[in-house]
Short mmCIF file of C-alpha atoms in Angstrom, two decimals:
data_model
loop_
_atom_site.label_atom_id
_atom_site.label_comp_id
_atom_site.label_asym_id
_atom_site.label_seq_id
_atom_site.Cartn_x
_atom_site.Cartn_y
_atom_site.Cartn_z
CA LYS A 1459 -112.42 -20.61 -33.00
CA LEU A 1460 -113.36 -17.39 -34.79
CA VAL A 1461 -110.31 -17.67 -37.05
CA SER A 1462 -111.11 -21.29 -37.91
CA VAL A 1463 -114.65 -20.28 -38.90
CA VAL A 1464 -113.69 -17.24 -40.98
CA GLU A 1465 -110.96 -18.84 -43.08
CA PRO A 1466 -113.07 -21.75 -44.55
CA SER A 1467 -115.84 -19.27 -45.35
CA MET A 1468 -113.53 -17.70 -47.96
CA GLY A 1469 -113.93 -20.76 -50.23
CA PRO A 1470 -116.89 -19.57 -52.35
CA ARG A 1471 -115.25 -16.22 -53.15
CA ARG A 1472 -113.57 -15.72 -56.53
CA GLU A 1473 -110.79 -13.48 -55.17
CA PRO A 1474 -110.57 -14.13 -51.44
CA MET A 1475 -108.22 -12.15 -49.29
CA THR A 1476 -107.48 -12.49 -45.59
CA PHE A 1477 -106.10 -9.35 -43.96
CA ILE A 1478 -104.59 -9.75 -40.48
CA SER A 1479 -103.42 -6.77 -38.47
CA THR A 1480 -102.49 -6.30 -34.84
CA THR A 1481 -100.20 -4.59 -32.40
CA ALA A 1482 -98.34 -6.50 -29.71
CA GLY A 1483 -99.80 -7.13 -26.27
CA ILE A 1484 -99.43 -9.29 -23.19
CA ILE A 1485 -101.24 -12.35 -24.62
CA THR A 1486 -98.41 -14.59 -25.78
CA GLN A 1487 -100.59 -17.63 -26.63
CA GLY A 1488 -103.24 -17.51 -29.34
CA PRO A 1489 -103.96 -17.93 -33.07
CA PHE A 1490 -102.14 -14.77 -34.11
CA ILE A 1491 -98.93 -15.80 -32.33
CA ASP A 1492 -98.84 -18.96 -34.44
CA LYS A 1493 -99.42 -16.95 -37.61
CA LEU A 1494 -96.77 -14.43 -36.60
CA ALA A 1495 -94.20 -17.20 -36.18
CA GLY A 1496 -95.12 -18.56 -39.61
CA MET A 1497 -94.78 -15.13 -41.22
CA LYS A 1498 -91.33 -14.67 -39.72
CA GLN A 1499 -90.23 -18.03 -41.12
CA LEU A 1500 -91.43 -17.01 -44.59
CA LEU A 1501 -89.56 -13.72 -44.38
CA MET A 1502 -86.37 -15.45 -43.24
CA LYS A 1503 -86.59 -17.78 -46.27
CA GLU A 1504 -86.88 -14.74 -48.55
CA LEU A 1505 -83.70 -13.36 -47.01
CA ASP A 1506 -81.84 -16.58 -47.80
CA PRO A 1507 -79.54 -15.75 -50.77
CA ASP A 1508 -79.48 -19.41 -51.86
CA ALA A 1509 -83.27 -19.82 -51.90
CA VAL A 1510 -85.20 -19.95 -55.18
CA HIS A 1511 -88.25 -17.67 -55.19
CA ASP A 1512 -91.11 -18.55 -57.52
CA LEU A 1513 -93.25 -15.40 -57.61
CA SER A 1514 -96.08 -17.26 -59.38
CA THR A 1515 -96.75 -19.18 -56.18
CA ASP A 1516 -96.24 -16.25 -53.83
CA ARG A 1517 -99.60 -15.80 -52.17
CA GLN A 1518 -98.71 -13.74 -49.07
CA ALA A 1519 -97.53 -10.23 -48.36
CA CYS A 1520 -96.17 -9.44 -44.92
CA LEU A 1521 -95.16 -6.22 -43.19
CA LEU A 1522 -93.65 -6.52 -39.70
CA LEU A 1523 -93.08 -3.22 -37.93
CA GLU A 1524 -91.06 -4.37 -34.94
CA PRO A 1525 -87.55 -3.98 -33.51
CA ASP A 1526 -84.85 -6.52 -34.26
CA GLU A 1527 -84.61 -9.33 -31.73
CA TRP A 1528 -81.51 -7.94 -30.01
CA GLU A 1529 -83.31 -4.60 -29.57
CA GLN A 1530 -86.41 -6.24 -28.11
CA THR A 1531 -84.40 -7.63 -25.20
CA ASN A 1532 -82.71 -4.30 -24.37
CA GLU A 1533 -85.26 -2.08 -22.64
CA GLU A 1534 -83.03 1.00 -22.62
CA VAL A 1535 -82.46 0.77 -26.38
CA LEU A 1536 -86.20 0.51 -26.94
CA LEU A 1537 -86.86 3.59 -24.83
CA THR A 1538 -84.09 5.83 -26.14
CA SER A 1539 -83.32 4.86 -29.76
CA LYS A 1540 -85.01 7.03 -32.38
CA ASP A 1541 -83.99 4.48 -35.03
CA VAL A 1542 -86.16 1.88 -33.28
CA ARG A 1543 -89.11 4.28 -33.34
CA ARG A 1544 -88.67 4.74 -37.10
CA LYS A 1545 -88.71 0.98 -37.61
CA VAL A 1546 -91.98 0.48 -35.76
CA ASN A 1547 -93.86 3.62 -36.81
CA PRO A 1548 -93.79 4.77 -40.46
CA MET A 1549 -95.95 7.74 -39.45
CA LEU A 1550 -93.21 9.16 -37.21
CA GLY A 1551 -92.67 12.81 -38.04
CA ILE A 1552 -95.91 12.91 -40.05
CA ILE A 1553 -98.84 12.35 -37.70
CA VAL A 1554 -96.84 11.11 -34.70
CA GLN A 1555 -93.98 13.09 -33.17
CA HIS A 1556 -90.95 12.09 -31.12
CA SER A 1557 -92.32 14.21 -28.28
CA PHE A 1558 -95.30 11.85 -27.99
CA TYR A 1559 -92.98 8.89 -27.48
CA GLU A 1560 -90.90 10.83 -24.97
CA ASP A 1561 -93.96 11.89 -22.96
CA GLU A 1562 -95.31 8.33 -22.83
CA ILE A 1563 -91.91 6.92 -21.88
CA ALA A 1564 -91.55 9.48 -19.08
CA LYS A 1565 -94.87 8.31 -17.61
CA ALA A 1566 -93.95 4.66 -18.08
CA ARG A 1567 -90.68 4.95 -16.15
CA GLN A 1568 -92.78 5.56 -13.03
CA ASN A 1569 -95.29 2.76 -13.59
CA PRO A 1570 -94.55 -0.87 -14.58
CA GLU A 1571 -98.09 -1.41 -15.85
CA LYS A 1572 -97.75 1.63 -18.10
CA MET A 1573 -94.29 0.42 -19.19
CA ASN A 1574 -95.75 -2.88 -20.42
CA GLU A 1575 -98.38 -0.96 -22.35
CA VAL A 1576 -95.88 1.45 -23.91
CA ILE A 1577 -93.46 -1.29 -24.98
CA SER A 1578 -96.22 -3.45 -26.44
CA LYS A 1579 -98.33 -0.75 -28.13
CA LEU A 1580 -95.69 1.80 -29.18
CA PHE A 1581 -92.83 -0.60 -29.95
CA ASN A 1582 -94.71 -3.79 -30.95
CA VAL A 1583 -92.90 -6.03 -28.46
CA TYR A 1584 -94.91 -8.69 -26.63
CA GLN A 1585 -94.75 -8.40 -22.84
CA THR A 1586 -95.39 -11.06 -20.24
CA GLY A 1587 -96.40 -8.58 -17.54
CA ARG A 1588 -95.23 -10.97 -14.79
CA VAL A 1589 -94.75 -9.58 -11.29
CA THR A 1590 -94.01 -11.36 -8.02
CA HIS A 1591 -93.86 -10.46 -4.36
CA TRP A 1592 -90.48 -9.55 -2.91
CA ILE A 1593 -89.47 -8.27 0.55
CA LYS A 1594 -92.51 -7.47 2.68
CA SER A 1595 -92.86 -4.76 5.31
CA ASP A 1596 -92.78 -7.20 8.22
CA ARG A 1597 -89.29 -8.27 7.12
CA ILE A 1598 -88.01 -4.70 7.40
CA ARG A 1599 -89.54 -3.50 10.68
CA PRO A 1600 -87.47 -5.87 12.92
CA LEU A 1601 -84.32 -4.62 11.17
CA GLN A 1602 -84.92 -0.94 11.99
CA VAL A 1603 -82.56 0.60 14.55
CA ALA A 1604 -82.22 3.94 16.35
CA LYS A 1605 -79.42 5.26 14.20
CA ARG A 1606 -79.18 7.86 11.41
CA ILE A 1607 -76.78 8.65 8.61
CA THR A 1608 -75.32 11.37 10.85
CA ASP A 1609 -74.02 8.61 13.16
CA CYS A 1610 -72.04 6.91 10.35
CA GLN A 1611 -68.85 8.89 10.56
CA TYR A 1612 -65.61 8.46 8.69
CA GLN A 1613 -63.43 8.02 11.78
CA ASP A 1614 -65.59 5.07 12.90
CA GLY A 1615 -64.93 3.16 9.69
CA TRP A 1616 -68.10 4.03 7.74
CA GLN A 1617 -68.12 4.37 3.96
CA VAL A 1618 -71.28 5.62 2.23
CA PHE A 1619 -72.71 4.95 -1.24
CA VAL A 1620 -75.61 7.13 -2.38
CA GLY A 1621 -78.40 6.20 -4.80
CA MET A 1622 -80.33 9.19 -6.16
CA ASP A 1623 -83.61 9.48 -8.09
CA PHE A 1624 -84.74 12.96 -9.04
CA SER A 1625 -88.38 14.00 -9.36
CA LEU A 1626 -89.93 16.43 -11.82
CA GLY A 1627 -92.51 17.43 -9.23
CA ASN A 1628 -95.30 14.85 -8.98
CA ASP A 1629 -93.25 12.23 -7.18
CA LEU A 1630 -90.74 11.86 -4.37
CA HIS A 1631 -87.14 12.83 -4.80
CA ALA A 1632 -85.31 9.91 -3.21
CA GLN A 1633 -81.82 9.78 -1.75
CA THR A 1634 -80.69 6.52 -0.14
CA TYR A 1635 -77.49 6.02 1.86
CA LEU A 1636 -75.97 2.54 1.92
CA CYS A 1637 -73.37 2.58 4.69
CA TYR A 1638 -70.68 -0.06 5.11
CA ASN A 1639 -68.48 -0.32 8.20
CA THR A 1640 -65.05 -1.66 7.26
CA ALA A 1641 -64.15 -2.44 10.87
CA LYS A 1642 -67.33 -4.35 11.76
CA ASP A 1643 -68.19 -5.66 8.26
CA GLU A 1644 -71.81 -4.54 8.54
CA PHE A 1645 -74.33 -2.71 6.36
CA TYR A 1646 -76.83 -0.03 7.32
CA ALA A 1647 -79.29 1.96 5.16
CA ASP A 1648 -80.85 5.37 5.74
CA LEU A 1649 -82.82 7.67 3.47
CA ASP A 1650 -83.84 11.22 2.75
CA ALA A 1651 -86.86 12.09 0.61
CA TRP A 1652 -88.42 15.34 -0.58
CA ILE A 1653 -91.94 16.12 -1.76
CA THR A 1654 -93.15 19.37 -3.31
CA GLU A 1655 -95.87 21.44 -1.66
CA GLU A 1656 -98.12 21.07 -4.69
CA THR A 1657 -97.78 17.28 -4.73
CA LEU A 1658 -98.40 17.11 -1.00
CA GLN A 1659 -101.64 19.07 -1.22
CA ALA A 1660 -102.97 16.91 -4.06
CA SER A 1661 -101.93 13.55 -2.63
CA SER A 1662 -104.47 10.94 -1.54
CA ILE A 1663 -102.28 10.26 1.52
CA ARG A 1664 -101.67 13.91 2.41
CA LYS A 1665 -102.28 13.35 6.14
CA LEU A 1666 -99.60 10.67 6.27
CA TYR A 1667 -97.13 12.81 4.35
CA GLU A 1668 -97.86 15.74 6.68
CA LYS A 1669 -97.15 13.59 9.73
CA TRP A 1670 -93.85 12.43 8.25
CA THR A 1671 -92.80 16.00 7.43
CA THR A 1672 -93.73 17.12 10.97
CA ASP A 1673 -91.71 14.23 12.44
CA GLY A 1674 -88.72 15.04 10.21
CA TRP A 1675 -88.80 11.85 8.13
CA LEU A 1676 -89.88 13.59 4.92
CA HIS A 1677 -88.69 16.99 3.64
CA LEU A 1678 -90.86 19.61 1.95
CA SER A 1679 -89.79 21.50 -1.18
CA PRO A 1680 -91.66 24.79 -1.77
CA GLY A 1681 -93.67 25.19 -4.96
CA ALA A 1682 -94.56 22.77 -7.74
CA THR A 1683 -91.14 21.39 -8.67
CA LEU A 1684 -88.26 20.06 -6.65
CA GLN A 1685 -85.61 22.64 -5.85
CA PRO A 1686 -82.44 20.75 -6.93
CA GLU A 1687 -80.23 22.55 -4.42
CA LEU A 1688 -82.04 20.94 -1.46
CA PRO A 1689 -80.78 17.34 -1.81
CA ILE A 1690 -77.31 18.55 -2.76
CA ALA A 1691 -77.23 20.85 0.27
CA ARG A 1692 -78.03 17.80 2.39
CA ILE A 1693 -75.00 15.98 0.93
CA VAL A 1694 -72.75 18.96 1.66
CA GLN A 1695 -74.11 19.22 5.21
CA LEU A 1696 -73.43 15.54 5.92
CA TYR A 1697 -69.91 15.85 4.55
CA ASP A 1698 -68.97 19.12 6.30
CA GLU A 1699 -70.77 18.79 9.63
CA HIS A 1700 -70.93 15.04 10.25
CA ASP A 1701 -67.75 13.67 8.60
CA VAL A 1702 -69.66 11.34 6.28
CA ASN A 1703 -67.29 9.62 3.85
CA PHE A 1704 -69.04 9.47 0.45
CA LEU A 1705 -67.43 7.00 -1.93
CA ARG A 1706 -69.85 7.08 -4.86
CA PHE A 1707 -73.04 8.81 -6.02
CA GLY A 1708 -75.25 6.89 -8.44
CA TYR A 1709 -78.13 8.51 -10.29
CA ASP A 1710 -80.75 7.62 -12.85
CA PRO A 1711 -79.81 9.82 -15.88
CA PHE A 1712 -83.50 10.52 -16.47
CA LYS A 1713 -84.40 13.97 -15.01
CA ALA A 1714 -80.91 14.39 -13.52
CA LYS A 1715 -79.11 17.17 -15.42
CA GLN A 1716 -79.54 20.18 -13.11
CA PRO A 1717 -78.96 18.52 -9.70
CA ILE A 1718 -76.03 16.48 -11.04
CA ASN A 1719 -74.44 19.67 -12.40
CA THR A 1720 -74.76 21.16 -8.91
CA LEU A 1721 -73.28 18.03 -7.31
CA SER A 1722 -70.44 18.02 -9.84
CA ALA A 1723 -69.63 21.65 -9.09
CA TRP A 1724 -69.34 20.76 -5.39
CA ALA A 1725 -67.03 17.84 -6.21
CA LEU A 1726 -64.81 20.14 -8.26
CA SER A 1727 -64.62 22.55 -5.31
CA LEU A 1728 -63.11 19.66 -3.30
CA GLY A 1729 -60.47 19.12 -5.96
CA VAL A 1730 -61.78 15.77 -7.28
CA GLU A 1731 -62.89 14.72 -10.74
CA PRO A 1732 -66.74 14.43 -10.68
CA LYS A 1733 -66.95 11.55 -13.14
CA ASP A 1734 -64.81 9.40 -10.81
CA TYR A 1735 -67.38 9.69 -8.02
CA ILE A 1736 -70.69 10.59 -9.69
CA VAL A 1737 -71.83 7.85 -12.08
CA PRO A 1738 -75.08 6.98 -13.91
CA VAL A 1739 -76.86 3.83 -12.78
CA ARG A 1740 -79.65 2.93 -15.19
CA GLN A 1741 -82.72 1.29 -13.69
CA THR A 1742 -82.82 -1.60 -16.17
CA PHE A 1743 -83.62 -5.24 -15.48
CA GLY A 1744 -80.12 -6.48 -16.29
CA ASN A 1745 -78.49 -3.79 -14.21
CA TYR A 1746 -80.74 -4.18 -11.17
CA ASN A 1747 -81.06 -7.97 -11.02
CA PRO A 1748 -77.79 -8.73 -9.14
CA ALA A 1749 -78.63 -6.08 -6.53
CA VAL A 1750 -82.18 -7.46 -6.15
CA VAL A 1751 -80.83 -10.94 -5.43
CA GLU A 1752 -78.12 -9.61 -3.10
CA LEU A 1753 -80.46 -7.37 -1.12
CA GLU A 1754 -82.97 -10.15 -0.57
CA TYR A 1755 -80.17 -12.38 0.71
CA MET A 1756 -78.94 -9.64 3.08
CA VAL A 1757 -82.43 -9.13 4.53
CA LYS A 1758 -83.44 -12.78 4.83
CA ASN A 1759 -80.12 -14.20 5.98
CA ASN A 1760 -79.97 -15.52 9.56
CA PRO A 1761 -78.67 -13.32 11.07
CA PRO A 1762 -79.58 -10.45 8.70
CA LEU A 1763 -76.63 -8.67 7.09
CA ILE A 1764 -78.20 -5.19 6.96
CA THR A 1765 -80.12 -2.85 9.27
CA PHE A 1766 -82.27 0.16 8.44
CA SER A 1767 -82.98 3.52 10.04
CA ALA A 1768 -86.20 3.98 12.02
CA ASN A 1769 -87.71 6.02 9.18
CA PRO A 1770 -91.29 4.69 8.70
CA MET A 1771 -90.89 5.16 4.96
CA TRP A 1772 -88.70 2.03 4.79
CA PRO A 1773 -91.38 -0.59 5.57
CA TRP A 1774 -93.95 1.51 3.69
CA GLN A 1775 -91.92 1.55 0.48
CA PHE A 1776 -90.87 -2.10 0.68
CA GLY A 1777 -94.54 -2.94 1.18
CA ASN A 1778 -95.33 -1.06 -2.03
CA CYS A 1779 -92.83 -3.13 -4.05
CA GLN A 1780 -93.27 -6.01 -6.41
CA LEU A 1781 -90.66 -7.60 -8.65
CA ALA A 1782 -91.24 -7.25 -12.38
CA GLU A 1783 -89.60 -9.84 -14.64
CA SER A 1784 -87.86 -8.94 -17.88
CA ASN A 1785 -89.24 -10.21 -21.17
CA ASP A 1786 -85.93 -11.37 -22.64
CA GLY A 1787 -86.04 -14.88 -21.19
CA MET A 1788 -83.12 -14.06 -18.86
CA GLU A 1789 -85.34 -13.97 -15.74
CA ASN A 1790 -83.95 -10.63 -14.61
CA HIS A 1791 -85.98 -8.69 -12.04
CA LYS A 1792 -86.27 -5.17 -10.66
CA PRO A 1793 -88.48 -3.62 -7.95
CA VAL A 1794 -91.49 -1.69 -9.22
CA LYS A 1795 -94.70 -0.22 -7.81
CA ALA A 1796 -97.41 -2.71 -6.95
CA ASN A 1797 -99.97 -0.25 -8.35
CA SER A 1798 -100.08 3.15 -10.03
CA GLY A 1799 -101.72 5.08 -7.18
CA ASP A 1800 -100.12 8.33 -6.03
CA GLY A 1801 -99.66 6.82 -2.55
CA CYS A 1802 -97.58 3.92 -3.86
CA LYS A 1803 -93.91 4.94 -3.79
CA VAL A 1804 -90.81 2.74 -4.06
CA ASP A 1805 -88.17 5.31 -5.01
CA ASN A 1806 -85.86 4.87 -2.02
CA VAL A 1807 -85.87 1.09 -2.42
CA GLN A 1808 -84.82 1.50 -6.06
CA CYS A 1809 -82.10 3.91 -4.91
CA LEU A 1810 -80.93 1.31 -2.39
CA CYS A 1811 -80.41 -1.11 -5.28
CA SER A 1812 -78.44 1.59 -7.12
CA ALA A 1813 -76.26 2.16 -4.05
CA LEU A 1814 -75.64 -1.58 -3.72
CA ILE A 1815 -74.54 -1.69 -7.36
CA LEU A 1816 -72.03 1.07 -6.57
CA PHE A 1817 -70.74 -0.84 -3.55
CA ASP A 1818 -70.13 -3.92 -5.67
CA GLN A 1819 -68.24 -1.81 -8.22
CA VAL A 1820 -65.74 -0.39 -5.71
CA ASP A 1821 -62.72 -2.52 -4.85
CA GLY A 1822 -61.24 -1.40 -1.56
CA ALA A 1823 -61.63 1.76 0.51
CA ILE A 1824 -61.14 5.31 -0.71
CA ASP A 1825 -60.07 8.00 1.74
CA LYS A 1826 -62.31 10.98 2.36
#
């Protein structure tokens, strides 16, 4: 209504000019969206080599600082390509630095609400911001059994796929074990998680974390940052002392360099090529969607096709999850935090999806 009032009021002016400026957002219906579509059509006509352009009737100037359409539908390209940043921000390197983008992206990877804001405001891509409920806690609790990863031994037919998500200090380091028994054709999931002393002391759910560390469900890392040797030492212990047969390790490349170097050095000491067993699994919508669908089927099937360890962090983290939907029209989903609070963690659930992706990639068994 405001637009319809302002535009006719330009009539009495001798040299009227309407100036429209905006960044993207999560409102995908409104007067500017219609104008944006019209501007794009005008620009496409100007790109037509067969079109005749009469400059005497050209009454509009348009500047669109946005990624190309194929880039808008690829979240990882948006977040990592410096060329995309240059397209959307002519002030890059002048009053805005790459480090600003990288800092904001690092925060957004931990928070879907922040991710929508970063993609819309820093990259000028409209976001729907749609989230839905997924697997609730009461679905997981009946599937918990009195078994641990140490009981899933190679000689009993167990193969293990590991999803890993490394923390810089203010989050959990998550390590999820998806175990598959070739003899019984059954799945089982266990987890390890670490929290730093500094994060523990500052957390709004410190008492709960302290109980879990006392009970052995959660591990404590001294200091302010995760000591990368701790999760790797756990892998080595499971392999050497409990005959756990690891087939693949999948990790989010973000924040992973030091611990993955340590894991790779261990793989080399066993005489195997690290890149054959340790592979990046990006936490993108397109990558995660098949695992999201598959995991929901495994949990909700009658009878269920997967069980979980008795670790209380399983129902807690599933209860913290929502499914976010991609904005590319492909209806891809991935699990994200239901809110941005420091007591809302979903890391091990995301790692379970990574481990399931690894399982689907492997064709046949590999000997220890």
